[in-house]
Amino acid sequence: MPVAYTIQPTYAIDDASLLETDLTTCTLLVLIGAGTFSYAVMSPLHRKFLALKSYSYQPKTVAMADLEMIEQIFDADKLLFTAFKQVLLAFDSPDNTLVPEKHFQPHLKKDYLRAVLPEKLHEAVLTDMLPDLGLVNVFAVDKDTLGFLRKEFSTDSVIHAHSALLKAYQGDRDIHQSEGLAFIEVAPQQFTLTIYAAGKLQMQQQYIYRSGLDIVYYIVNSLRQLGFAEQQARIKLGGAVTQDSQVYQELNRFLPRLEWVHKPDGYLYIPRMNELPPHHFHNLYALALCV
C-alpha cells in the first residue's frame, strides 16, 4: 500500500501584504523545470512581487511521474486555485531552438526542432516570437503536463523560460561590451549558457552537468569557439548557487571576471525577497518581463 504524504515547498516567501491584496487583480508567474515547480505572485498595478514558492522533487524519467508530482503540489497548495487576473506558464527545458525570424515559417515549426533534437512521445510544439532579437524560440513540452496546467489555470499564456532570460539579459547595462559577456543560469543538474558580444546574441544553450568543472568546460569551450578569451570575458551567474558551493568555487577558480546577476530592475520586492541573494530566482522574476 503506497504511503501518502504532503509535498512541502523548498522556499515559501510572503508577508502581510499578500493577505491585504485582492489577488484577483494579480498575475501568477509559474516556472516548470526538471524536478522543480516554482511560482511568484505579482501585483501589476504596483509592479511588486508579493509571494514566492518553490518545490523540488526527484526528477523522473517518465513524464507522467512529473505530472503526478505537480498534481500533488496542487493538492497541497490552495493558493494555486485563486482566480488570478492572469497566469503565465513557463517551461524550462532543453527541448528548444532559436530560429531567425526572417526564415521562420509556422507550418515548419516541428521541422526546425527535429533538425536539432529527437522527437519525443506526447509532445506539444509551441513558439515564442522575439521581435527585438529577430528570433523565434521553438520549443516542445510534455502534452499531458501542458494540458493539466492549462485546464487548472484556465490560461493559454505559455512561453519557454529561455525567452524570459533573453528579455532580462537585453536590459543588462554591460551587454554592449565587445570582449564577450556570458550569462549562466544554474538549476539542479542543468544550466543555461547565453553569450553576447557588442550587444548581439552569439548563442544560447542548455547543458547537463555533474560538477562545477563541467560548467567551466562548457563555458571555456563556447567562448573560445566564438573567439573570446575566458580570462577577459565577463561571466554573470544566476540561479540556485551560493558563494560557498562547489559550483561557485570551481567557476571562481578558472573565470576571473565572475559576478552575480541581479533581480530585474523596475520592480518592487517584499523585504523577505530582498534578504535572499539577488541572483536567486532570477529566472522566475524574469517572467514578469513577458506579461
Coordinates of C-alpha atoms in Angstrom, one line a residue:
M1 CA 0.0 0.0 0.0
P2 CA 1.6 3.3 -1.1
V3 CA 2.5 5.9 1.6
A4 CA 0.6 9.2 1.2
Y5 CA 2.5 12.4 2.1
T6 CA 2.2 16.1 1.6
I7 CA 4.8 17.7 -0.5
Q8 CA 6.4 20.8 1.1
P9 CA 7.9 23.8 -0.6
T10 CA 11.7 24.3 -0.5
Y11 CA 11.1 28.1 -0.3
A12 CA 7.9 29.9 0.8
I13 CA 8.2 33.7 1.0
D14 CA 5.4 36.2 1.6
D15 CA 4.3 38.7 4.2
A16 CA 1.1 40.5 5.4
S17 CA 0.8 42.4 2.1
L18 CA -0.4 39.1 0.4
L19 CA -3.4 38.9 2.7
E20 CA -4.2 42.6 2.2
T21 CA -4.2 42.4 -1.6
D22 CA -7.1 41.5 -3.9
L23 CA -5.3 38.6 -5.6
T24 CA -7.9 38.6 -8.5
T25 CA -6.0 41.7 -9.7
C26 CA -2.7 39.9 -9.6
T27 CA -0.6 37.9 -12.0
L28 CA 0.7 34.4 -11.3
L29 CA 4.1 33.5 -12.8
V30 CA 4.7 29.8 -13.0
L31 CA 8.0 28.1 -13.8
I32 CA 8.2 24.4 -14.5
G33 CA 11.6 22.7 -14.7
A34 CA 13.2 19.3 -14.4
G35 CA 12.1 18.3 -10.9
T36 CA 11.1 21.8 -9.9
F37 CA 7.8 23.8 -9.8
S38 CA 8.0 27.5 -8.7
Y39 CA 5.7 30.4 -8.8
A40 CA 5.6 34.1 -7.9
V41 CA 2.6 36.4 -7.3
M42 CA 2.9 39.9 -8.7
S43 CA 0.7 43.0 -8.5
P44 CA 0.9 44.6 -12.0
L45 CA -0.6 47.8 -10.7
H46 CA 2.3 48.4 -8.2
R47 CA 4.8 46.3 -10.1
K48 CA 5.5 44.5 -6.9
F49 CA 6.2 40.8 -6.1
L50 CA 4.1 39.7 -3.2
A51 CA 4.9 36.0 -2.8
L52 CA 7.1 33.2 -4.0
K53 CA 7.1 29.4 -3.6
S54 CA 9.4 26.8 -5.0
Y55 CA 9.0 23.0 -4.8
S56 CA 11.7 20.4 -5.7
Y57 CA 11.2 16.7 -6.2
Q58 CA 13.2 13.9 -7.6
P59 CA 13.3 14.1 -11.4
K60 CA 11.7 11.2 -13.1
T61 CA 12.4 9.5 -16.4
V62 CA 8.7 9.1 -17.2
A63 CA 6.9 12.4 -17.9
M64 CA 3.7 11.2 -16.2
A65 CA 5.6 10.8 -13.0
D66 CA 6.5 14.5 -13.1
L67 CA 2.8 15.3 -13.7
E68 CA 1.8 13.2 -10.7
M69 CA 4.2 15.3 -8.5
I70 CA 2.7 18.5 -9.9
E71 CA -0.8 17.2 -9.1
Q72 CA 0.4 16.6 -5.5
I73 CA 1.5 20.2 -5.3
F74 CA -1.9 21.3 -6.4
D75 CA -3.5 19.1 -3.7
A76 CA -1.2 20.7 -1.0
D77 CA -1.2 24.4 -2.2
K78 CA -4.6 26.0 -2.2
L79 CA -3.2 29.4 -3.3
L80 CA -2.9 27.9 -6.8
F81 CA -6.7 27.8 -7.0
T82 CA -7.1 31.6 -6.7
A83 CA -8.8 33.3 -9.6
F84 CA -5.8 35.4 -10.7
K85 CA -6.3 38.0 -13.3
Q86 CA -3.5 36.5 -15.4
V87 CA -1.5 33.3 -15.3
L88 CA 1.7 32.8 -17.3
L89 CA 3.2 29.3 -17.7
A90 CA 6.9 29.0 -18.5
F91 CA 8.7 25.7 -19.2
D92 CA 12.5 25.4 -18.6
S93 CA 13.7 22.5 -20.8
P94 CA 16.4 21.7 -23.3
D95 CA 13.9 21.0 -26.0
N96 CA 14.1 24.3 -27.8
T97 CA 15.9 26.0 -30.7
L98 CA 16.2 29.6 -31.9
V99 CA 15.2 30.3 -35.5
P100 CA 15.9 33.6 -37.4
E101 CA 12.5 35.4 -37.7
K102 CA 13.1 36.1 -41.4
H103 CA 13.4 32.4 -42.2
F104 CA 10.6 31.2 -39.8
Q105 CA 7.6 29.5 -41.3
P106 CA 4.9 28.5 -38.8
H107 CA 4.0 25.2 -40.6
L108 CA 7.6 24.1 -40.3
K109 CA 8.0 24.6 -36.6
K110 CA 8.3 20.9 -35.8
D111 CA 10.9 20.5 -38.6
Y112 CA 13.1 23.3 -37.0
L113 CA 13.0 21.4 -33.7
R114 CA 13.6 18.0 -35.2
A115 CA 16.6 19.2 -37.1
V116 CA 18.5 19.5 -33.8
L117 CA 16.6 17.4 -31.3
P118 CA 15.0 13.9 -31.4
E119 CA 11.2 13.7 -31.3
K120 CA 9.5 12.7 -28.1
L121 CA 6.2 11.0 -27.4
H122 CA 3.3 13.1 -26.3
E123 CA 4.9 16.5 -27.0
A124 CA 3.3 19.8 -28.0
V125 CA 5.5 22.2 -30.1
L126 CA 5.0 25.9 -29.4
T127 CA 6.7 29.1 -30.3
D128 CA 7.7 32.5 -28.8
M129 CA 8.1 35.4 -31.1
L130 CA 11.1 37.6 -30.1
P131 CA 10.9 40.6 -32.4
D132 CA 13.5 42.7 -30.6
L133 CA 16.1 39.9 -31.3
G134 CA 14.7 39.0 -34.7
L135 CA 14.3 35.4 -33.5
V136 CA 11.6 32.8 -32.9
N137 CA 12.0 30.4 -30.0
V138 CA 10.6 27.0 -31.0
F139 CA 10.1 24.6 -28.1
A140 CA 8.5 21.3 -27.1
V141 CA 6.7 20.5 -23.8
D142 CA 5.0 17.4 -22.5
K143 CA 1.5 17.5 -23.8
D144 CA -0.1 15.9 -20.7
T145 CA 1.6 18.3 -18.3
L146 CA 0.7 21.3 -20.5
G147 CA -2.9 20.2 -20.8
F148 CA -3.3 19.7 -17.0
L149 CA -1.8 23.2 -16.2
R150 CA -3.8 24.9 -18.9
K151 CA -7.0 23.4 -17.6
E152 CA -6.3 24.1 -13.9
F153 CA -5.2 27.7 -14.5
S154 CA -7.6 28.4 -17.5
T155 CA -4.8 30.0 -19.4
D156 CA -3.3 29.9 -22.9
S157 CA -0.3 32.0 -22.0
V158 CA 2.7 29.7 -22.3
I159 CA 6.4 30.5 -23.0
H160 CA 9.8 29.0 -22.8
A161 CA 11.9 30.1 -19.8
H162 CA 14.8 31.0 -22.1
S163 CA 12.7 33.6 -23.8
A164 CA 12.3 35.4 -20.5
L165 CA 16.0 35.2 -19.8
L166 CA 16.8 36.8 -23.1
K167 CA 14.5 39.7 -22.3
A168 CA 16.2 40.1 -18.9
Y169 CA 19.7 40.0 -20.4
Q170 CA 18.8 42.6 -23.1
G171 CA 18.3 45.1 -20.3
D172 CA 21.8 44.4 -18.8
R173 CA 23.9 47.6 -18.8
D174 CA 27.0 45.6 -19.8
I175 CA 25.6 43.8 -22.8
H176 CA 27.3 46.1 -25.3
Q177 CA 30.9 45.3 -24.3
S178 CA 32.9 43.7 -27.0
E179 CA 35.1 41.2 -25.1
G180 CA 32.2 38.8 -24.5
L181 CA 29.6 38.6 -21.8
A182 CA 28.4 35.2 -20.7
F183 CA 25.3 34.6 -18.5
I184 CA 24.8 31.4 -16.6
E185 CA 21.5 30.3 -15.1
V186 CA 22.1 27.3 -12.9
A187 CA 19.5 24.8 -11.9
P188 CA 19.8 21.3 -10.3
Q189 CA 21.7 19.1 -12.8
Q190 CA 21.4 21.6 -15.7
F191 CA 22.4 25.1 -16.6
T192 CA 21.7 27.6 -19.4
L193 CA 24.6 29.4 -21.1
T194 CA 23.9 32.6 -23.0
I195 CA 26.7 34.6 -24.7
Y196 CA 26.6 38.1 -26.1
A197 CA 29.2 40.4 -27.8
A198 CA 28.7 44.0 -28.6
G199 CA 25.0 43.7 -27.8
K200 CA 24.4 40.8 -30.2
L201 CA 23.4 37.3 -29.1
Q202 CA 26.0 34.8 -30.0
M203 CA 24.5 31.6 -28.6
Q204 CA 22.1 30.2 -26.0
Q205 CA 22.2 26.5 -25.0
Q206 CA 21.2 24.3 -22.0
Y207 CA 23.6 21.7 -20.8
I208 CA 23.6 18.9 -18.2
Y209 CA 26.3 19.0 -15.6
R210 CA 27.5 16.9 -12.6
S211 CA 30.1 19.3 -11.2
G212 CA 31.3 22.9 -11.4
L213 CA 34.2 21.7 -13.7
D214 CA 31.6 20.5 -16.2
I215 CA 30.2 24.1 -16.3
V216 CA 33.7 25.6 -16.6
Y217 CA 34.4 23.3 -19.5
Y218 CA 31.3 24.3 -21.5
I219 CA 31.8 28.0 -20.8
V220 CA 35.5 28.0 -21.8
N221 CA 34.9 25.8 -24.8
S222 CA 32.0 28.0 -26.0
L223 CA 33.9 31.3 -25.5
R224 CA 36.9 30.0 -27.4
Q225 CA 34.9 28.7 -30.3
L226 CA 33.3 32.2 -30.6
G227 CA 36.8 33.8 -30.5
F228 CA 36.7 35.1 -26.9
A229 CA 39.3 34.6 -24.1
E230 CA 37.8 33.3 -20.9
Q231 CA 40.2 35.4 -18.9
Q232 CA 38.8 38.6 -20.4
A233 CA 35.1 37.7 -20.8
R234 CA 32.7 38.8 -18.1
I235 CA 30.6 36.0 -16.6
K236 CA 27.3 36.7 -14.8
L237 CA 26.0 33.9 -12.6
G238 CA 22.4 33.3 -11.5
G239 CA 20.3 30.6 -10.1
A240 CA 20.4 28.2 -7.2
V241 CA 24.1 28.8 -6.3
T242 CA 25.8 30.1 -3.2
Q243 CA 29.3 31.5 -2.8
D244 CA 30.4 28.5 -0.7
S245 CA 29.1 25.9 -3.1
Q246 CA 31.3 23.7 -5.1
V247 CA 29.9 25.1 -8.4
Y248 CA 30.8 28.6 -7.5
Q249 CA 34.3 27.7 -6.2
E250 CA 35.2 25.9 -9.4
L251 CA 33.9 28.8 -11.6
N252 CA 35.7 31.4 -9.5
R253 CA 38.9 29.4 -9.8
F254 CA 39.0 29.5 -13.6
L255 CA 37.0 32.5 -14.5
P256 CA 38.5 35.7 -13.0
R257 CA 35.7 38.1 -14.1
L258 CA 32.9 36.2 -12.3
E259 CA 30.0 38.2 -10.8
W260 CA 26.3 37.8 -9.9
V261 CA 23.2 38.7 -11.9
H262 CA 20.6 40.8 -10.1
K263 CA 16.8 40.7 -10.0
P264 CA 15.2 42.7 -12.8
D265 CA 15.1 46.4 -12.3
G266 CA 11.8 48.4 -12.2
Y267 CA 10.0 46.1 -9.8
L268 CA 9.4 46.2 -6.0
Y269 CA 10.1 43.2 -3.8
I270 CA 8.9 42.4 -0.3
P271 CA 11.6 42.6 2.4
R272 CA 12.0 38.8 2.7
M273 CA 12.8 38.6 -1.0
N274 CA 15.4 41.3 -0.7
E275 CA 17.0 39.2 2.1
L276 CA 17.8 36.5 -0.4
P277 CA 20.9 36.8 -2.6
P278 CA 19.9 38.9 -5.6
H279 CA 20.7 36.2 -8.1
H280 CA 18.3 33.6 -6.5
F281 CA 15.1 33.1 -8.6
H282 CA 16.4 35.4 -11.3
N283 CA 14.7 33.2 -14.0
L284 CA 11.4 33.3 -12.1
Y285 CA 11.3 37.0 -11.6
A286 CA 12.3 37.5 -15.3
L287 CA 8.9 36.0 -16.3
A288 CA 7.4 39.4 -15.3
L289 CA 9.0 40.9 -18.4
C290 CA 6.8 38.7 -20.6
V291 CA 3.4 39.8 -19.4

